[in-house]
Amino acid sequence: MTLTRVPLSYVWRNLLTRKLTTGLTAAGMALVVFVFATVLMLEAGLKQTLTATGLPQNVVVIRKGSQTEVQSGVSRSEAAIIESQPNIALDGAGRLLSSRESVVLISLKKQGSGKPANVVVRGAGEQGLALRPQVQLLAGRQFRPGSSEIIVGRAIADGFDGVQLGASLRFARRDWLVVGIFDAGKTGFNSEIWGDAEQMMQAFRRVNYSALVFQLADSNGYEASRQALEADQRLTTEYKRETRFYADQAQTMATFISILGTVLSVIFSIGAVIGAMITMYAAVANRTGEIGTLRALGYRRSSVMAAFLAESLLLALLGGVMGVVLASFMQFFAVSTMNWQTFSELAFSFTLTPAIVVKSLLFALFMGLLGGFLPAVRAARMQIVDALRAA
């Protein structure tokens, strides 16, 4: 009689019998999966932070060829022409939902280390906050237009010296009073300082705005508005939805993190695969008699091979689950790094998504398949008589 499938209980029981070996091998795979998942979480957190910074109904206007607001320049005449186009939304009082903004970098000292880091200072128009409903005051009040008052993002207040509520911050040859602290959720605005645009331009001796942000009255009319503005020969500006604008800023750094994570994962996975292979070869060597008995009972070579492959995959799945569970705790931590597009400090959190969980577990199973294939082939190719005699 030919038996087609080795019971799964047999496979699981063999893993439990070798508790120490199973635990060590699974721990090695868990470490690799932890690194793999953490890198993906870092990339996802960065993309989510910058993508969530924008709203789809908002449009960012910058100078053609500019990659960021810091590099851009929009003249007052250009801003007036753009604001005259009909597809700009109005607020309840009939005012344009448009903000002429000045964006510059200043250097502040980090808490603890005292090391300097670049921080974005955004001079916003009166409608700046209305265009960003995700920005909410945590403490204090909004800055008054025409004054040397500023509000700071939560990440800046928590990570830098001299920016607490009521503090006086000196830059651009002027003292600025911190009158409020705001929280913008998981967005890049949390890593900015805001004040009045006109005061910022005077202080930094700027003639042109850095950018213009406006809200579309009809979001579906974006393409028509963009084409009409680009056809205007008086303008040297380009137009992007705010979501697209910030997503583009995340691309360079996200690509670097992805490449670095892939290289590290491949290097670590080689060790994990070798470890799994050694474990499975040892299992085959220690169970030569069992393999002969299985073959004598009528189990096919393919069934024996499948049983050892299943054992390796279960071992890998165990390590994968452990690695994902460990990586999930990284969500409680935030990191701060330099945005390579703006050269300013950006704070963001690790983000675990269902897609990352699936990718991590598939990666673990792939390592288990590689590590268990050759030992499984060796077990399947054993002759019945030789296996029983070796026992």
mmCIF file of N, CA and C in Angstrom, residues 95-194:
data_model
loop_
_atom_site.group_PDB
_atom_site.id
_atom_site.type_symbol
_atom_site.label_atom_id
_atom_site.label_comp_id
_atom_site.label_asym_id
_atom_site.label_seq_id
_atom_site.Cartn_x
_atom_site.Cartn_y
_atom_site.Cartn_z
ATOM 1 N N ARG A 95 -13.827 84.972 1.542
ATOM 2 C CA ARG A 95 -12.418 85.224 1.265
ATOM 3 C C ARG A 95 -11.793 84.024 0.561
ATOM 4 N N LEU A 96 -10.814 84.288 -0.297
ATOM 5 C CA LEU A 96 -10.129 83.211 -1.020
ATOM 6 C C LEU A 96 -9.401 82.289 -0.047
ATOM 7 N N LEU A 97 -9.550 80.990 -0.259
ATOM 8 C CA LEU A 97 -8.780 80.025 0.527
ATOM 9 C C LEU A 97 -7.431 79.842 -0.164
ATOM 10 N N SER A 98 -6.581 80.831 0.046
ATOM 11 C CA SER A 98 -5.264 80.871 -0.580
ATOM 12 C C SER A 98 -4.266 81.444 0.412
ATOM 13 N N SER A 99 -3.058 80.904 0.403
ATOM 14 C CA SER A 99 -2.030 81.351 1.345
ATOM 15 C C SER A 99 -0.711 81.562 0.606
ATOM 16 N N ARG A 100 -0.237 82.808 0.621
ATOM 17 C CA ARG A 100 1.088 83.114 0.081
ATOM 18 C C ARG A 100 2.107 82.835 1.177
ATOM 19 N N GLU A 101 3.082 82.004 0.882
ATOM 20 C CA GLU A 101 3.947 81.514 1.954
ATOM 21 C C GLU A 101 5.429 81.712 1.662
ATOM 22 N N SER A 102 6.163 81.947 2.738
ATOM 23 C CA SER A 102 7.612 82.074 2.682
ATOM 24 C C SER A 102 8.211 80.943 3.506
ATOM 25 N N VAL A 103 9.107 80.171 2.907
ATOM 26 C CA VAL A 103 9.681 79.010 3.593
ATOM 27 C C VAL A 103 11.198 79.131 3.605
ATOM 28 N N VAL A 104 11.776 79.130 4.797
ATOM 29 C CA VAL A 104 13.228 79.250 4.952
ATOM 30 C C VAL A 104 13.712 78.234 5.985
ATOM 31 N N LEU A 105 15.019 78.084 6.080
ATOM 32 C CA LEU A 105 15.624 77.179 7.057
ATOM 33 C C LEU A 105 16.404 77.983 8.088
ATOM 34 N N ILE A 106 16.297 77.565 9.347
ATOM 35 C CA ILE A 106 17.142 78.113 10.403
ATOM 36 C C ILE A 106 17.776 76.944 11.154
ATOM 37 N N SER A 107 18.772 77.221 11.942
ATOM 38 C CA SER A 107 19.458 76.187 12.704
ATOM 39 C C SER A 107 19.111 76.319 14.188
ATOM 40 N N LEU A 108 18.687 75.209 14.790
ATOM 41 C CA LEU A 108 18.400 75.150 16.220
ATOM 42 C C LEU A 108 19.188 74.011 16.844
ATOM 43 N N LYS A 109 19.385 74.087 18.167
ATOM 44 C CA LYS A 109 20.119 73.045 18.869
ATOM 45 C C LYS A 109 19.156 71.992 19.416
ATOM 46 N N LYS A 110 19.523 70.730 19.204
ATOM 47 C CA LYS A 110 18.693 69.632 19.681
ATOM 48 C C LYS A 110 18.802 69.498 21.197
ATOM 49 N N GLN A 111 17.713 69.051 21.793
ATOM 50 C CA GLN A 111 17.730 68.800 23.234
ATOM 51 C C GLN A 111 18.671 67.644 23.532
ATOM 52 N N GLY A 112 19.372 67.728 24.631
ATOM 53 C CA GLY A 112 20.265 66.652 25.043
ATOM 54 C C GLY A 112 21.632 66.761 24.415
ATOM 55 N N SER A 113 21.734 66.568 23.102
ATOM 56 C CA SER A 113 23.034 66.566 22.436
ATOM 57 C C SER A 113 23.557 67.971 22.175
ATOM 58 N N GLY A 114 22.669 68.944 22.002
ATOM 59 C CA GLY A 114 23.093 70.307 21.688
ATOM 60 C C GLY A 114 23.586 70.486 20.269
ATOM 61 N N LYS A 115 23.447 69.433 19.446
ATOM 62 C CA LYS A 115 23.912 69.524 18.057
ATOM 63 C C LYS A 115 22.934 70.353 17.221
ATOM 64 N N PRO A 116 23.461 71.163 16.303
ATOM 65 C CA PRO A 116 22.563 71.984 15.469
ATOM 66 C C PRO A 116 21.887 71.151 14.389
ATOM 67 N N ALA A 117 20.669 71.531 14.047
ATOM 68 C CA ALA A 117 19.928 70.874 12.965
ATOM 69 C C ALA A 117 19.048 71.904 12.276
ATOM 70 N N ASN A 118 18.850 71.733 11.002
ATOM 71 C CA ASN A 118 18.012 72.663 10.246
ATOM 72 C C ASN A 118 16.532 72.432 10.532
ATOM 73 N N VAL A 119 15.797 73.526 10.651
ATOM 74 C CA VAL A 119 14.356 73.468 10.914
ATOM 75 C C VAL A 119 13.654 74.376 9.914
ATOM 76 N N VAL A 120 12.514 73.931 9.410
ATOM 77 C CA VAL A 120 11.731 74.730 8.462
ATOM 78 C C VAL A 120 10.946 75.800 9.208
ATOM 79 N N VAL A 121 11.070 77.040 8.748
ATOM 80 C CA VAL A 121 10.242 78.148 9.251
ATOM 81 C C VAL A 121 9.310 78.555 8.116
ATOM 82 N N ARG A 122 8.009 78.436 8.366
ATOM 83 C CA ARG A 122 7.014 78.724 7.338
ATOM 84 C C ARG A 122 6.252 79.998 7.684
ATOM 85 N N GLY A 123 6.379 80.994 6.835
ATOM 86 C CA GLY A 123 5.555 82.186 6.954
ATOM 87 C C GLY A 123 4.276 81.948 6.179
ATOM 88 N N ALA A 124 3.153 81.926 6.863
ATOM 89 C CA ALA A 124 1.882 81.592 6.223
ATOM 90 C C ALA A 124 0.974 82.810 6.157
ATOM 91 N N GLY A 125 0.063 82.789 5.193
ATOM 92 C CA GLY A 125 -0.932 83.842 5.086
ATOM 93 C C GLY A 125 -2.059 83.623 6.087
ATOM 94 N N GLU A 126 -3.047 84.509 6.068
ATOM 95 C CA GLU A 126 -4.145 84.427 7.031
ATOM 96 C C GLU A 126 -4.948 83.135 6.878
ATOM 97 N N GLN A 127 -4.961 82.567 5.695
ATOM 98 C CA GLN A 127 -5.729 81.345 5.450
ATOM 99 C C GLN A 127 -4.865 80.084 5.571
ATOM 100 N N GLY A 128 -3.629 80.249 6.044
ATOM 101 C CA GLY A 128 -2.722 79.101 6.140
ATOM 102 C C GLY A 128 -3.269 77.968 6.981
ATOM 103 N N LEU A 129 -3.821 78.305 8.142
ATOM 104 C CA LEU A 129 -4.371 77.268 9.019
ATOM 105 C C LEU A 129 -5.663 76.687 8.453
ATOM 106 N N ALA A 130 -6.481 77.525 7.824
ATOM 107 C CA ALA A 130 -7.740 77.043 7.255
ATOM 108 C C ALA A 130 -7.492 76.024 6.152
ATOM 109 N N LEU A 131 -6.377 76.150 5.447
ATOM 110 C CA LEU A 131 -6.031 75.208 4.386
ATOM 111 C C LEU A 131 -5.496 73.889 4.937
ATOM 112 N N ARG A 132 -5.101 73.889 6.214
ATOM 113 C CA ARG A 132 -4.546 72.681 6.843
ATOM 114 C C ARG A 132 -5.336 72.332 8.101
ATOM 115 N N PRO A 133 -6.514 71.737 7.962
ATOM 116 C CA PRO A 133 -7.335 71.413 9.136
ATOM 117 C C PRO A 133 -6.698 70.388 10.063
ATOM 118 N N GLN A 134 -5.665 69.678 9.577
ATOM 119 C CA GLN A 134 -4.985 68.711 10.439
ATOM 120 C C GLN A 134 -4.113 69.389 11.488
ATOM 121 N N VAL A 135 -3.870 70.690 11.321
ATOM 122 C CA VAL A 135 -3.067 71.444 12.294
ATOM 123 C C VAL A 135 -3.986 71.965 13.399
ATOM 124 N N GLN A 136 -3.747 71.502 14.622
ATOM 125 C CA GLN A 136 -4.575 71.886 15.768
ATOM 126 C C GLN A 136 -3.684 72.409 16.902
ATOM 127 N N LEU A 137 -4.085 73.533 17.508
ATOM 128 C CA LEU A 137 -3.320 74.095 18.613
ATOM 129 C C LEU A 137 -3.446 73.211 19.851
ATOM 130 N N LEU A 138 -2.306 72.877 20.454
ATOM 131 C CA LEU A 138 -2.287 72.109 21.699
ATOM 132 C C LEU A 138 -2.253 73.032 22.908
ATOM 133 N N ALA A 139 -1.525 74.101 22.772
ATOM 134 C CA ALA A 139 -1.368 75.048 23.887
ATOM 135 C C ALA A 139 -1.149 76.440 23.321
ATOM 136 N N GLY A 140 -1.515 77.455 24.110
ATOM 137 C CA GLY A 140 -1.330 78.833 23.678
ATOM 138 C C GLY A 140 -2.378 79.262 22.667
ATOM 139 N N ARG A 141 -1.976 80.107 21.739
ATOM 140 C CA ARG A 141 -2.908 80.683 20.761
ATOM 141 C C ARG A 141 -2.220 80.816 19.407
ATOM 142 N N GLN A 142 -3.019 81.214 18.421
ATOM 143 C CA GLN A 142 -2.499 81.452 17.080
ATOM 144 C C GLN A 142 -1.689 82.760 17.060
ATOM 145 N N PHE A 143 -0.665 82.808 16.192
ATOM 146 C CA PHE A 143 0.100 84.046 16.060
ATOM 147 C C PHE A 143 -0.774 85.142 15.435
ATOM 148 N N ARG A 144 -0.530 86.388 15.814
ATOM 149 C CA ARG A 144 -1.290 87.507 15.260
ATOM 150 C C ARG A 144 -0.647 87.983 13.954
ATOM 151 N N PRO A 145 -1.445 88.181 12.903
ATOM 152 C CA PRO A 145 -0.893 88.695 11.646
ATOM 153 C C PRO A 145 -0.205 90.038 11.866
ATOM 154 N N GLY A 146 0.940 90.236 11.231
ATOM 155 C CA GLY A 146 1.674 91.485 11.338
ATOM 156 C C GLY A 146 2.532 91.596 12.576
ATOM 157 N N SER A 147 2.686 90.493 13.344
ATOM 158 C CA SER A 147 3.478 90.518 14.579
ATOM 159 C C SER A 147 4.651 89.552 14.482
ATOM 160 N N SER A 148 5.599 89.706 15.418
ATOM 161 C CA SER A 148 6.747 88.800 15.492
ATOM 162 C C SER A 148 6.427 87.660 16.456
ATOM 163 N N GLU A 149 5.339 86.988 16.187
ATOM 164 C CA GLU A 149 4.914 85.843 17.000
ATOM 165 C C GLU A 149 4.955 84.583 16.143
ATOM 166 N N ILE A 150 5.260 83.473 16.785
ATOM 167 C CA ILE A 150 5.356 82.195 16.068
ATOM 168 C C ILE A 150 4.676 81.096 16.865
ATOM 169 N N ILE A 151 4.281 80.047 16.159
ATOM 170 C CA ILE A 151 3.817 78.822 16.802
ATOM 171 C C ILE A 151 4.711 77.690 16.307
ATOM 172 N N VAL A 152 4.932 76.688 17.153
ATOM 173 C CA VAL A 152 5.886 75.627 16.810
ATOM 174 C C VAL A 152 5.186 74.274 16.825
ATOM 175 N N GLY A 153 5.626 73.387 15.944
ATOM 176 C CA GLY A 153 5.095 72.033 15.888
ATOM 177 C C GLY A 153 5.519 71.217 17.098
ATOM 178 N N ARG A 154 4.715 70.203 17.406
ATOM 179 C CA ARG A 154 4.979 69.387 18.595
ATOM 180 C C ARG A 154 6.351 68.720 18.536
ATOM 181 N N ALA A 155 6.761 68.238 17.364
ATOM 182 C CA ALA A 155 8.065 67.585 17.243
ATOM 183 C C ALA A 155 9.204 68.568 17.511
ATOM 184 N N ILE A 156 9.027 69.814 17.113
ATOM 185 C CA ILE A 156 10.040 70.831 17.379
ATOM 186 C C ILE A 156 10.073 71.161 18.868
ATOM 187 N N ALA A 157 8.903 71.338 19.481
ATOM 188 C CA ALA A 157 8.833 71.666 20.907
ATOM 189 C C ALA A 157 9.436 70.565 21.760
ATOM 190 N N ASP A 158 9.266 69.311 21.336
ATOM 191 C CA ASP A 158 9.777 68.173 22.117
ATOM 192 C C ASP A 158 11.248 67.889 21.859
ATOM 193 N N GLY A 159 11.769 68.338 20.711
ATOM 194 C CA GLY A 159 13.113 67.915 20.331
ATOM 195 C C GLY A 159 14.185 68.980 20.312
ATOM 196 N N PHE A 160 13.806 70.249 20.547
ATOM 197 C CA PHE A 160 14.802 71.317 20.446
ATOM 198 C C PHE A 160 14.749 72.237 21.666
ATOM 199 N N ASP A 161 15.867 72.890 21.918
ATOM 200 C CA ASP A 161 15.965 73.820 23.050
ATOM 201 C C ASP A 161 15.441 75.201 22.659
ATOM 202 N N GLY A 162 14.868 75.898 23.654
ATOM 203 C CA GLY A 162 14.502 77.298 23.478
ATOM 204 C C GLY A 162 13.263 77.566 22.672
ATOM 205 N N VAL A 163 12.411 76.545 22.462
ATOM 206 C CA VAL A 163 11.206 76.756 21.652
ATOM 207 C C VAL A 163 9.932 76.416 22.441
ATOM 208 N N GLN A 164 10.034 76.404 23.760
ATOM 209 C CA GLN A 164 8.864 76.103 24.561
ATOM 210 C C GLN A 164 7.919 77.310 24.598
ATOM 211 N N LEU A 165 6.693 77.060 25.009
ATOM 212 C CA LEU A 165 5.678 78.106 25.042
ATOM 213 C C LEU A 165 6.153 79.269 25.907
ATOM 214 N N GLY A 166 6.095 80.490 25.382
ATOM 215 C CA GLY A 166 6.522 81.681 26.101
ATOM 216 C C GLY A 166 7.969 82.049 25.895
ATOM 217 N N ALA A 167 8.726 81.167 25.230
ATOM 218 C CA ALA A 167 10.149 81.434 25.005
ATOM 219 C C ALA A 167 10.329 82.457 23.886
ATOM 220 N N SER A 168 11.480 83.091 23.901
ATOM 221 C CA SER A 168 11.827 84.051 22.847
ATOM 222 C C SER A 168 12.939 83.443 22.001
ATOM 223 N N LEU A 169 12.686 83.331 20.703
ATOM 224 C CA LEU A 169 13.630 82.701 19.791
ATOM 225 C C LEU A 169 14.191 83.762 18.847
ATOM 226 N N ARG A 170 15.507 83.800 18.729
ATOM 227 C CA ARG A 170 16.118 84.843 17.878
ATOM 228 C C ARG A 170 16.629 84.235 16.571
ATOM 229 N N PHE A 171 16.145 84.762 15.481
ATOM 230 C CA PHE A 171 16.664 84.442 14.154
ATOM 231 C C PHE A 171 16.277 85.568 13.212
ATOM 232 N N ALA A 172 17.014 85.686 12.092
ATOM 233 C CA ALA A 172 16.799 86.742 11.100
ATOM 234 C C ALA A 172 16.850 88.135 11.735
ATOM 235 N N ARG A 173 17.813 88.297 12.688
ATOM 236 C CA ARG A 173 18.056 89.589 13.344
ATOM 237 C C ARG A 173 16.811 90.122 14.075
ATOM 238 N N ARG A 174 15.995 89.204 14.574
ATOM 239 C CA ARG A 174 14.782 89.620 15.269
ATOM 240 C C ARG A 174 14.429 88.587 16.341
ATOM 241 N N ASP A 175 13.806 89.053 17.426
ATOM 242 C CA ASP A 175 13.315 88.154 18.466
ATOM 243 C C ASP A 175 11.864 87.789 18.170
ATOM 244 N N TRP A 176 11.571 86.482 18.241
ATOM 245 C CA TRP A 176 10.237 85.974 17.947
ATOM 246 C C TRP A 176 9.679 85.301 19.199
ATOM 247 N N LEU A 177 8.458 85.625 19.560
ATOM 248 C CA LEU A 177 7.824 85.090 20.759
ATOM 249 C C LEU A 177 6.998 83.847 20.411
ATOM 250 N N VAL A 178 7.278 82.759 21.117
ATOM 251 C CA VAL A 178 6.512 81.515 20.918
ATOM 252 C C VAL A 178 5.194 81.638 21.677
ATOM 253 N N VAL A 179 4.093 81.749 20.941
ATOM 254 C CA VAL A 179 2.784 81.959 21.578
ATOM 255 C C VAL A 179 1.888 80.724 21.504
ATOM 256 N N GLY A 180 2.327 79.689 20.787
ATOM 257 C CA GLY A 180 1.495 78.496 20.677
ATOM 258 C C GLY A 180 2.285 77.282 20.242
ATOM 259 N N ILE A 181 1.766 76.110 20.604
ATOM 260 C CA ILE A 181 2.328 74.828 20.173
ATOM 261 C C ILE A 181 1.206 74.060 19.478
ATOM 262 N N PHE A 182 1.472 73.567 18.287
ATOM 263 C CA PHE A 182 0.428 72.864 17.546
ATOM 264 C C PHE A 182 0.810 71.417 17.254
ATOM 265 N N ASP A 183 -0.213 70.622 17.040
ATOM 266 C CA ASP A 183 -0.035 69.222 16.677
ATOM 267 C C ASP A 183 -0.673 69.011 15.319
ATOM 268 N N ALA A 184 0.096 68.476 14.383
ATOM 269 C CA ALA A 184 -0.414 68.236 13.033
ATOM 270 C C ALA A 184 -0.531 66.748 12.736
ATOM 271 N N GLY A 185 -0.681 65.947 13.797
ATOM 272 C CA GLY A 185 -0.799 64.507 13.597
ATOM 273 C C GLY A 185 0.485 63.933 13.033
ATOM 274 N N LYS A 186 0.362 62.889 12.226
ATOM 275 C CA LYS A 186 1.536 62.266 11.618
ATOM 276 C C LYS A 186 1.831 62.923 10.275
ATOM 277 N N THR A 187 2.165 64.217 10.325
ATOM 278 C CA THR A 187 2.489 64.962 9.105
ATOM 279 C C THR A 187 3.794 65.722 9.291
ATOM 280 N N GLY A 188 4.338 66.203 8.179
ATOM 281 C CA GLY A 188 5.589 66.946 8.226
ATOM 282 C C GLY A 188 5.462 68.305 8.881
ATOM 283 N N PHE A 189 4.224 68.836 8.974
ATOM 284 C CA PHE A 189 4.031 70.150 9.604
ATOM 285 C C PHE A 189 4.442 70.131 11.077
ATOM 286 N N ASN A 190 4.435 68.948 11.694
ATOM 287 C CA ASN A 190 4.841 68.841 13.097
ATOM 288 C C ASN A 190 6.297 69.242 13.302
ATOM 289 N N SER A 191 7.065 69.234 12.217
ATOM 290 C CA SER A 191 8.489 69.561 12.300
ATOM 291 C C SER A 191 8.774 70.962 11.765
ATOM 292 N N GLU A 192 7.783 71.863 11.875
ATOM 293 C CA GLU A 192 7.947 73.220 11.356
ATOM 294 C C GLU A 192 7.628 74.278 12.409
ATOM 295 N N ILE A 193 8.081 75.495 12.138
ATOM 296 C CA ILE A 193 7.732 76.685 12.919
ATOM 297 C C ILE A 193 6.944 77.605 11.996
ATOM 298 N N TRP A 194 5.815 78.117 12.485
ATOM 299 C CA TRP A 194 4.956 78.965 11.658
ATOM 300 C C TRP A 194 4.877 80.380 12.208
#
